[in-house]
Short mmCIF file of C-alpha atoms and ligand atoms in Angstrom, two decimals:
data_model
loop_
_atom_site.label_atom_id
_atom_site.label_comp_id
_atom_site.label_asym_id
_atom_site.label_seq_id
_atom_site.Cartn_x
_atom_site.Cartn_y
_atom_site.Cartn_z
CA UNK N 1 -0.01 -0.04 0.00
CA UNK N 2 1.43 2.84 -1.03
CA UNK N 3 0.56 6.31 -2.45
CA UNK N 4 1.75 9.26 -5.02
CA UNK N 5 1.94 12.99 -4.90
CA UNK N 6 2.42 14.83 -7.85
CA UNK N 7 3.18 18.51 -7.68
CA UNK N 8 1.84 20.65 -10.46
CA UNK N 9 4.36 23.78 -9.83
CA UNK N 10 2.39 26.59 -11.80
CA UNK N 11 0.24 29.33 -10.91
CA UNK N 12 -1.64 31.71 -12.60
CA UNK N 13 -0.84 34.34 -9.93
CA UNK N 14 0.66 34.59 -6.53
CA UNK N 15 -1.44 34.48 -3.56
CA UNK N 16 0.45 36.94 -0.50
CA UNK N 17 0.34 34.39 2.00
CA UNK N 18 1.37 31.33 0.22
CA UNK N 19 4.90 29.50 0.59
CA UNK N 20 4.58 26.59 -1.87
CA UNK N 21 6.91 26.29 -4.82
CA UNK N 22 5.46 27.37 -7.33
CA UNK N 23 5.93 29.63 -10.50
CA UNK N 24 3.96 32.21 -12.83
CA UNK N 25 5.93 31.70 -15.92
CA UNK N 26 3.41 28.62 -17.59
CA UNK N 27 5.20 28.75 -20.46
CA UNK N 28 7.31 25.85 -19.12
CA UNK N 29 4.40 24.09 -18.61
CA UNK N 30 5.09 21.63 -22.13
CA UNK N 31 8.42 20.95 -20.88
CA UNK N 32 7.71 20.01 -17.47
CA UNK N 33 5.13 17.94 -18.31
CA UNK N 34 7.58 15.93 -20.61
CA UNK N 35 9.66 15.72 -17.59
CA UNK N 36 7.15 14.80 -15.35
CA UNK N 37 6.04 11.93 -17.25
CA UNK N 38 10.09 10.68 -17.72
CA UNK N 39 10.50 11.32 -13.89
CA UNK N 40 7.43 8.97 -13.39
CA UNK N 41 8.95 6.04 -15.55
CA UNK N 42 12.51 6.59 -13.82
CA UNK N 43 10.62 6.00 -10.56
CA UNK N 44 9.05 3.08 -11.21
CA UNK N 45 10.55 0.61 -8.93
CA UNK N 46 10.69 3.24 -5.87
CA UNK N 47 7.76 2.17 -4.00
CA UNK N 48 8.81 -1.58 -3.97
CA UNK N 49 5.77 -2.91 -6.31
CA UNK N 50 3.29 -1.58 -3.56
CA UNK N 51 -0.29 -1.21 -4.89
CA UNK N 52 -0.72 2.77 -5.13
CA UNK N 53 -4.46 3.05 -3.26
CA UNK N 54 -4.14 7.06 -3.56
CA UNK N 55 -3.14 9.74 -5.92
CA UNK N 56 -2.90 13.30 -5.12
CA UNK N 57 -2.37 16.44 -7.39
CA UNK N 58 -1.19 19.16 -5.32
CA UNK N 59 1.01 22.51 -6.11
CA UNK N 60 0.88 25.34 -7.43
CA UNK N 61 -2.42 24.91 -9.11
CA UNK N 62 -2.89 21.39 -10.68
CA UNK N 63 -6.06 22.61 -12.34
CA UNK N 64 -3.52 24.49 -14.97
CA UNK N 65 -3.60 21.62 -16.34
CA UNK N 66 -5.19 20.54 -19.26
CA UNK N 67 -7.89 17.66 -18.84
CA UNK N 68 -5.31 15.46 -21.76
CA UNK N 69 -2.37 16.59 -19.44
CA UNK N 70 -3.87 14.83 -16.64
CA UNK N 71 -5.20 12.10 -18.50
CA UNK N 72 -1.31 11.51 -19.75
CA UNK N 73 0.02 11.78 -16.33
CA UNK N 74 -2.88 9.41 -15.05
CA UNK N 75 -1.86 6.81 -17.97
CA UNK N 76 1.53 6.81 -17.25
CA UNK N 77 1.31 6.08 -13.51
CA UNK N 78 -0.71 3.60 -14.49
CA UNK N 79 1.57 1.92 -16.99
CA UNK N 80 4.77 2.13 -14.63
CA UNK N 81 2.84 1.05 -10.97
CA UNK N 82 0.21 -1.02 -9.96
CA UNK N 83 -2.95 0.73 -9.10
CA UNK N 84 -5.67 -0.17 -6.60
CA UNK N 85 -9.37 -0.21 -8.58
CA UNK N 86 -10.33 1.80 -5.64
CA UNK N 87 -7.93 4.45 -5.80
CA UNK N 88 -8.52 7.96 -4.18
CA UNK N 89 -7.58 10.28 -7.15
CA UNK N 90 -7.40 13.77 -5.45
CA UNK N 91 -7.38 17.12 -7.20
CA UNK N 92 -6.63 20.22 -5.82
CA UNK N 93 -8.01 23.28 -8.05
CA UNK N 94 -8.83 26.87 -7.48
CA UNK N 95 -12.62 27.78 -8.14
CA UNK N 96 -12.16 29.91 -10.96
CA UNK N 97 -10.61 27.07 -13.24
CA UNK N 98 -13.52 25.15 -12.54
CA UNK N 99 -15.91 25.44 -15.07
CA UNK N 100 -18.57 22.62 -15.69
CA UNK N 101 -17.05 21.21 -19.08
CA UNK N 102 -13.27 21.04 -17.19
CA UNK N 103 -14.96 19.14 -13.99
CA UNK N 104 -16.83 17.00 -16.09
CA UNK N 105 -13.30 16.07 -17.93
CA UNK N 106 -11.36 15.58 -14.69
CA UNK N 107 -14.05 13.11 -13.43
CA UNK N 108 -13.84 10.93 -16.76
CA UNK N 109 -9.99 10.99 -16.26
CA UNK N 110 -10.61 9.61 -13.37
CA UNK N 111 -10.53 12.32 -10.35
CA UNK N 112 -12.94 11.23 -7.36
CA UNK N 113 -11.90 13.63 -5.29
CA UNK N 114 -11.84 17.29 -5.04
CA UNK N 115 -10.06 19.85 -3.10
CA UNK N 116 -10.87 23.37 -3.38
CA UNK N 117 -8.76 26.43 -1.95
CA UNK N 118 -12.00 28.51 -1.24
CA UNK N 119 -9.81 30.46 1.67
CA UNK N 120 -12.71 32.70 2.64
CA UNK N 121 -16.15 33.42 1.75
CA UNK N 122 -15.48 37.30 1.98
CA UNK N 123 -14.51 39.10 -1.16
CA UNK N 124 -12.62 41.59 1.04
CA UNK N 125 -10.17 39.42 2.44
CA UNK N 126 -9.91 37.20 -0.65
CA UNK N 127 -8.49 40.61 -2.59
CA UNK N 128 -6.51 41.33 0.23
CA UNK N 129 -4.78 37.44 -0.43
CA UNK N 130 -4.88 38.08 -4.00
CA UNK N 131 -7.27 35.34 -4.78
CA UNK N 132 -8.85 35.23 -8.45
CA UNK N 133 -11.76 34.09 -7.43
CA UNK N 134 -14.72 35.89 -5.40
CA UNK N 135 -17.48 33.48 -2.98
CA UNK N 136 -20.19 33.92 -5.09
CA UNK N 137 -17.94 31.94 -7.98
CA UNK N 138 -16.81 29.36 -4.90
CA UNK N 139 -20.12 28.74 -3.90
CA UNK N 140 -21.41 27.97 -7.31
CA UNK N 141 -18.51 25.61 -8.29
CA UNK N 142 -19.34 23.47 -5.26
CA UNK N 143 -22.63 23.03 -6.30
CA UNK N 144 -21.98 22.46 -9.64
CA UNK N 145 -19.53 20.16 -8.69
CA UNK N 146 -22.00 18.20 -6.23
CA UNK N 147 -24.77 18.36 -9.00
CA UNK N 148 -22.15 16.92 -11.57
CA UNK N 149 -21.46 13.46 -9.46
CA UNK N 150 -18.76 14.75 -7.21
CA UNK N 151 -19.40 12.82 -3.79
CA UNK N 152 -15.87 13.41 -1.94
CA UNK N 153 -15.28 17.71 -2.08
CA UNK N 154 -13.11 18.90 0.16
CA UNK N 155 -13.06 23.31 0.93
CA UNK N 156 -9.54 25.04 2.54
CA UNK N 157 -10.38 27.94 4.78
CA UNK N 158 -7.89 30.17 6.37
CA UNK N 159 -8.52 31.71 9.64
CA UNK N 160 -6.15 34.19 11.73
CA UNK N 161 -6.07 36.69 8.61
CA UNK N 162 -5.11 40.24 9.33
CA UNK N 163 -8.72 42.03 10.54
CA UNK N 164 -10.78 38.60 10.33
CA UNK N 165 -13.39 39.16 12.73
CA UNK N 166 -15.63 36.66 14.81
CA UNK N 167 -18.59 37.40 12.95
CA UNK N 168 -16.71 37.25 9.32
CA UNK N 169 -15.14 34.05 10.50
CA UNK N 170 -18.71 32.30 11.78
CA UNK N 171 -20.09 33.44 8.26
CA UNK N 172 -17.35 31.58 6.44
CA UNK N 173 -18.06 28.32 8.78
CA UNK N 174 -21.69 28.88 8.17
CA UNK N 175 -21.29 29.10 4.33
CA UNK N 176 -19.10 25.99 3.90
CA UNK N 177 -21.23 23.83 6.07
CA UNK N 178 -24.17 24.40 3.96
CA UNK N 179 -22.35 23.56 0.92
CA UNK N 180 -22.16 19.87 -0.08
CA UNK N 181 -18.71 19.23 1.50
CA UNK N 182 -17.79 16.26 2.92
CA UNK N 183 -14.41 17.34 4.20
CA UNK N 184 -13.14 20.63 5.37
CA UNK N 185 -9.39 21.69 5.79
CA UNK N 186 -8.96 24.82 8.01
CA UNK N 187 -5.53 26.60 8.92
CA UNK N 188 -4.45 29.42 10.97
CA UNK N 189 -2.33 31.48 8.78
CA UNK N 190 1.18 31.43 8.86
CA UNK N 191 3.33 34.06 8.45
CA UNK N 192 5.93 32.26 5.88
CA UNK N 193 9.35 34.08 4.89
CA UNK N 194 9.40 35.15 1.41
CA UNK N 195 6.06 35.81 1.01
CA UNK N 196 4.30 39.56 0.59
CA UNK N 197 2.13 38.65 4.24
CA UNK N 198 5.47 38.13 5.92
CA UNK N 199 7.35 41.28 4.18
CA UNK N 200 4.21 43.45 5.04
CA UNK N 201 4.27 42.11 8.71
CA UNK N 202 8.09 43.14 9.15
CA UNK N 203 7.48 46.24 7.63
CA UNK N 204 4.67 46.94 9.74
CA UNK N 205 2.22 47.69 7.27
CA UNK N 206 0.11 44.28 8.36
CA UNK N 207 -0.85 43.66 11.79
CA UNK N 208 -0.95 39.97 13.20
CA UNK N 209 -4.42 39.39 14.35
CA UNK N 210 -3.85 38.79 18.54
CA UNK N 211 -3.39 35.80 20.13
CA UNK N 212 -6.87 35.38 21.78
CA UNK N 213 -8.64 36.40 19.02
CA UNK N 214 -6.73 33.50 16.88
CA UNK N 215 -7.55 30.99 19.85
CA UNK N 216 -11.30 32.62 19.94
CA UNK N 217 -11.09 32.07 16.17
CA UNK N 218 -10.19 28.09 16.49
CA UNK N 219 -12.54 27.64 19.37
CA UNK N 220 -15.53 29.13 16.74
CA UNK N 221 -14.17 26.35 14.28
CA UNK N 222 -14.49 23.44 16.44
CA UNK N 223 -17.71 24.41 17.66
CA UNK N 224 -19.29 24.84 14.26
CA UNK N 225 -17.64 21.32 12.87
CA UNK N 226 -18.89 19.75 15.85
CA UNK N 227 -22.63 20.88 15.30
CA UNK N 228 -22.40 20.38 11.46
CA UNK N 229 -21.57 16.79 12.03
CA UNK N 230 -17.78 16.99 10.77
CA UNK N 231 -15.45 14.84 13.37
CA UNK N 232 -11.89 16.51 13.57
CA UNK N 233 -9.28 13.76 12.92
CA UNK N 234 -6.27 15.99 12.80
CA UNK N 235 -5.77 19.21 14.08
CA UNK N 236 -6.44 21.30 11.11
CA UNK N 237 -8.66 18.73 9.25
CA UNK N 238 -12.16 17.67 9.52
CA UNK N 239 -14.47 14.69 7.61
CA UNK N 240 -18.09 13.83 7.52
CA UNK N 241 -19.27 10.15 7.64
CA UNK N 242 -15.32 9.30 7.79
CA UNK N 243 -14.57 10.66 5.06
CA UNK N 244 -11.02 11.64 5.73
CA UNK N 245 -8.25 12.24 2.67
CA UNK N 246 -6.95 9.17 2.80
CA UNK N 247 -3.78 10.13 1.12
CA UNK N 248 -3.16 12.63 3.83
CA UNK N 249 -4.17 9.84 6.37
CA UNK N 250 -1.50 7.99 4.88
CA UNK N 251 1.25 10.37 5.49
CA UNK N 252 0.66 10.44 9.38
CA UNK N 253 0.43 6.55 9.42
CA UNK N 254 3.65 6.18 8.10
CA UNK N 255 2.71 4.89 4.52
CA UNK N 256 5.39 5.02 2.10
CA UNK N 257 5.00 7.73 -0.96
CA UNK N 258 6.38 8.77 -4.00
CA UNK N 259 6.58 12.60 -4.87
CA UNK N 260 7.04 13.62 -8.32
CA UNK N 261 7.86 17.05 -9.62
CA UNK N 262 9.39 19.59 -7.97
CA UNK N 263 9.92 20.49 -4.60
CA UNK N 264 7.80 17.24 -3.74
CA UNK N 265 9.18 15.03 -1.56
CA UNK N 266 9.09 11.09 -0.91
CA UNK N 267 9.44 8.55 1.88
CA UNK N 268 10.42 4.77 1.27
CA UNK N 269 10.25 3.52 4.90
CA UNK N 270 13.66 4.27 5.55
CA UNK N 271 15.18 7.68 3.44
CA UNK N 272 13.13 10.95 3.11
CA UNK N 273 13.74 12.36 -0.63
CA UNK N 274 12.94 16.06 -1.86
CA UNK N 275 13.32 16.84 -5.51
CA UNK N 276 14.89 20.23 -6.53
CA UNK N 277 12.22 23.28 -5.53
CA UNK N 278 12.85 25.03 -8.85
CA UNK N 279 11.00 23.67 -12.34
CA UNK N 280 13.83 25.10 -14.45
CA UNK N 281 16.57 22.73 -12.76
CA UNK N 282 14.09 20.02 -12.78
CA UNK N 283 13.77 20.35 -16.47
CA UNK N 284 17.97 20.81 -16.83
CA UNK N 285 18.58 17.87 -14.48
CA UNK N 286 16.69 15.64 -16.42
CA UNK N 287 17.80 16.52 -19.83
CA UNK N 288 21.26 16.38 -18.28
CA UNK N 289 21.06 13.06 -15.96
CA UNK N 290 22.37 14.81 -13.34
CA UNK N 291 20.82 14.63 -9.62
CA UNK N 292 17.55 16.78 -9.10
CA UNK N 293 16.90 15.63 -5.34
CA UNK N 294 18.58 15.22 -1.85
CA UNK N 295 18.03 12.09 0.21
CA UNK N 296 18.36 11.73 3.92
CA UNK N 297 18.41 8.40 5.39
CA UNK N 298 16.30 8.72 8.44
CA UNK N 299 18.04 7.50 12.00
CA UNK N 300 16.03 5.60 14.56
CA UNK N 301 15.75 8.82 16.46
CA UNK N 302 14.22 10.81 13.23
CA UNK N 303 11.75 8.05 12.94
CA UNK N 304 10.84 8.41 16.54
CA UNK N 305 10.54 12.07 15.96
CA UNK N 306 8.67 12.24 12.74
CA UNK N 307 6.01 8.92 14.66
CA UNK N 308 5.30 12.00 17.87
CA UNK N 309 4.95 14.82 15.11
CA UNK N 310 2.88 12.86 12.40
CA UNK N 311 0.63 11.17 15.07
CA UNK N 312 0.06 13.19 17.85
CA UNK N 313 -1.57 16.12 15.65
CA UNK N 314 -4.33 13.08 14.56
CA UNK N 315 -7.31 11.14 16.24
CA UNK N 316 -5.61 8.13 16.41
CA UNK N 317 -2.76 9.47 18.65
CA UNK N 318 0.66 7.83 19.89
CA UNK N 319 0.38 4.03 20.72
CA UNK N 320 2.67 2.83 23.54
CA UNK N 321 2.60 -0.25 22.29
CA UNK N 322 3.73 0.65 18.71
CA UNK N 323 6.71 2.46 20.27
CA UNK N 324 8.05 -0.01 22.47
CA UNK N 325 7.97 -2.77 19.43
CA UNK N 326 9.56 -0.40 17.14
CA UNK N 327 11.80 2.04 19.25
CA UNK N 328 12.26 -0.02 22.02
CA UNK N 329 11.18 -0.12 25.93
CA UNK N 330 13.62 2.52 27.08
CA UNK N 331 11.77 5.31 24.39
CA UNK N 332 8.33 3.87 25.95
CA UNK N 333 9.58 5.01 29.25
CA UNK N 334 10.83 8.21 27.83
CA UNK N 335 7.37 8.89 26.20
CA UNK N 336 5.26 8.28 29.00
CA UNK N 337 7.63 10.16 31.16
CA UNK N 338 7.24 13.08 28.72
CA UNK N 339 3.59 13.15 28.50
CA UNK N 340 2.92 12.79 31.82
CA UNK N 341 2.99 16.54 32.97
CA UNK N 342 0.21 17.05 30.08
CA UNK N 343 -1.76 14.37 31.23
CA UNK N 344 -2.00 15.44 35.03
CA UNK N 345 -3.25 19.08 33.73
CA UNK N 346 -5.65 17.43 31.15
CA UNK N 347 -3.92 18.62 27.89
CA UNK N 348 -2.93 15.01 27.15
CA UNK N 349 -5.62 11.85 27.07
CA UNK N 350 -3.97 8.76 28.14
CA UNK N 351 -6.42 5.36 27.22
CA UNK N 352 -5.15 2.07 27.32
CA UNK N 353 -1.75 2.37 25.65
CA UNK N 354 -3.08 5.17 23.45
CA UNK N 355 -1.98 8.72 24.08
CA UNK N 356 -3.93 11.81 22.29
CA UNK N 357 -4.52 15.23 22.60
CA UNK N 358 -7.28 16.84 24.74
CA UNK N 359 -9.47 19.84 23.42
CA UNK N 360 -7.28 21.95 25.99
CA UNK N 361 -3.95 20.45 24.31
CA UNK N 362 -5.12 21.14 20.46
CA UNK N 363 -4.13 24.55 21.72
CA UNK N 364 -0.44 24.09 22.62
CA UNK N 365 0.04 21.40 20.77
CA UNK N 366 3.40 22.76 19.35
CA UNK N 367 4.50 23.05 22.88
CA UNK N 368 3.64 19.74 23.67
CA UNK N 369 5.16 18.13 20.02
CA UNK N 370 8.20 19.87 21.47
CA UNK N 371 8.22 18.47 24.81
CA UNK N 372 8.11 14.98 23.37
CA UNK N 373 10.35 14.58 20.82
CA UNK N 374 13.92 13.54 21.19
CA UNK N 375 16.81 16.27 20.80
S1 LIG O 401 -2.31 29.24 -2.76
FE1 LIG O 401 -2.18 28.01 -4.54
S2 LIG O 401 -3.00 29.43 -6.05
FE2 LIG O 401 -2.45 30.55 -4.22
S3 LIG O 401 -0.01 31.02 -5.13
FE3 LIG O 401 -0.15 29.16 -3.53
S4 LIG O 401 -0.31 27.55 -4.72
FE4 LIG O 401 -0.81 29.01 -6.14
#
């Protein structure tokens, strides 16, 4: 069992908060595509014949691909890998690209899960983020996608935006839960170095939302999601009727995955690889048959820390038995010792051999994680 991630590094314009690797130079799209098809073939043994259960198109903006380009990528994957008949194929898309004919075409190509970047239902905030769509378009696109037959739709929202108030945030949540979506990813804004928002924050032309307001917005999110019947299965992810993102869940479960395209990461159980974060260098490296990735062999400590950092964020939590089996009794004792103060204060829950964050603990998850990993 394994997954494939494909990074489509093109965007029509740059959102002011975004630090994913992307370029607006779409003239490279053809060359990128042929390089990607080469990479698929070259790396067909990376997953050691594991069956592909999930394929995820992320970016950048996968919806810059034509349906023909998408079909070519999927057919090349099918030629090189064993793909499960029930494979989850997720496609990240921006609302402004999703015309009805495009939706039908990507569905025909095999996409069965849409992840739509809505971010906000307030046009003023969408403008401030430099998003290309408005709220009305986002609503229409989701309704159209559902009518066309997509029954696994995820929406992305961002909270903690500068000047976002509770009324606006509640409105966004109300709107999203009225739509035919089965999944919500809601992230607090992060000011990443290199983004326009970061520059403006440093210059003082943009003001960070205060912490109390941020915490209130997270509390509102939990309350509204719960009321709408969405289960929080990871700090930022909520699903109805257990319609979890199988692909993202497999990252948290330590399942192998192959990352294709510039900046994509791969994991084969023992090591991590990351491709060069530059589309021209990626294309050139394949043309010259030179290295296009870096690799790190994971030590036992690295694997232990990754287990903590990924699993504690989920509803499945950490298993003391698993730690005992894979990392030894000493690390099990260490983990129990490190969590005891949080268990005593109700931040962390211990049920049988499973450690999870309580609702209170979710608010200080970064602090708890930092205390549980081995430095
Ligand atoms: S948020 Fe998406 S569309 Fe906007 S710049 Fe980042 S990758 Fe591109």
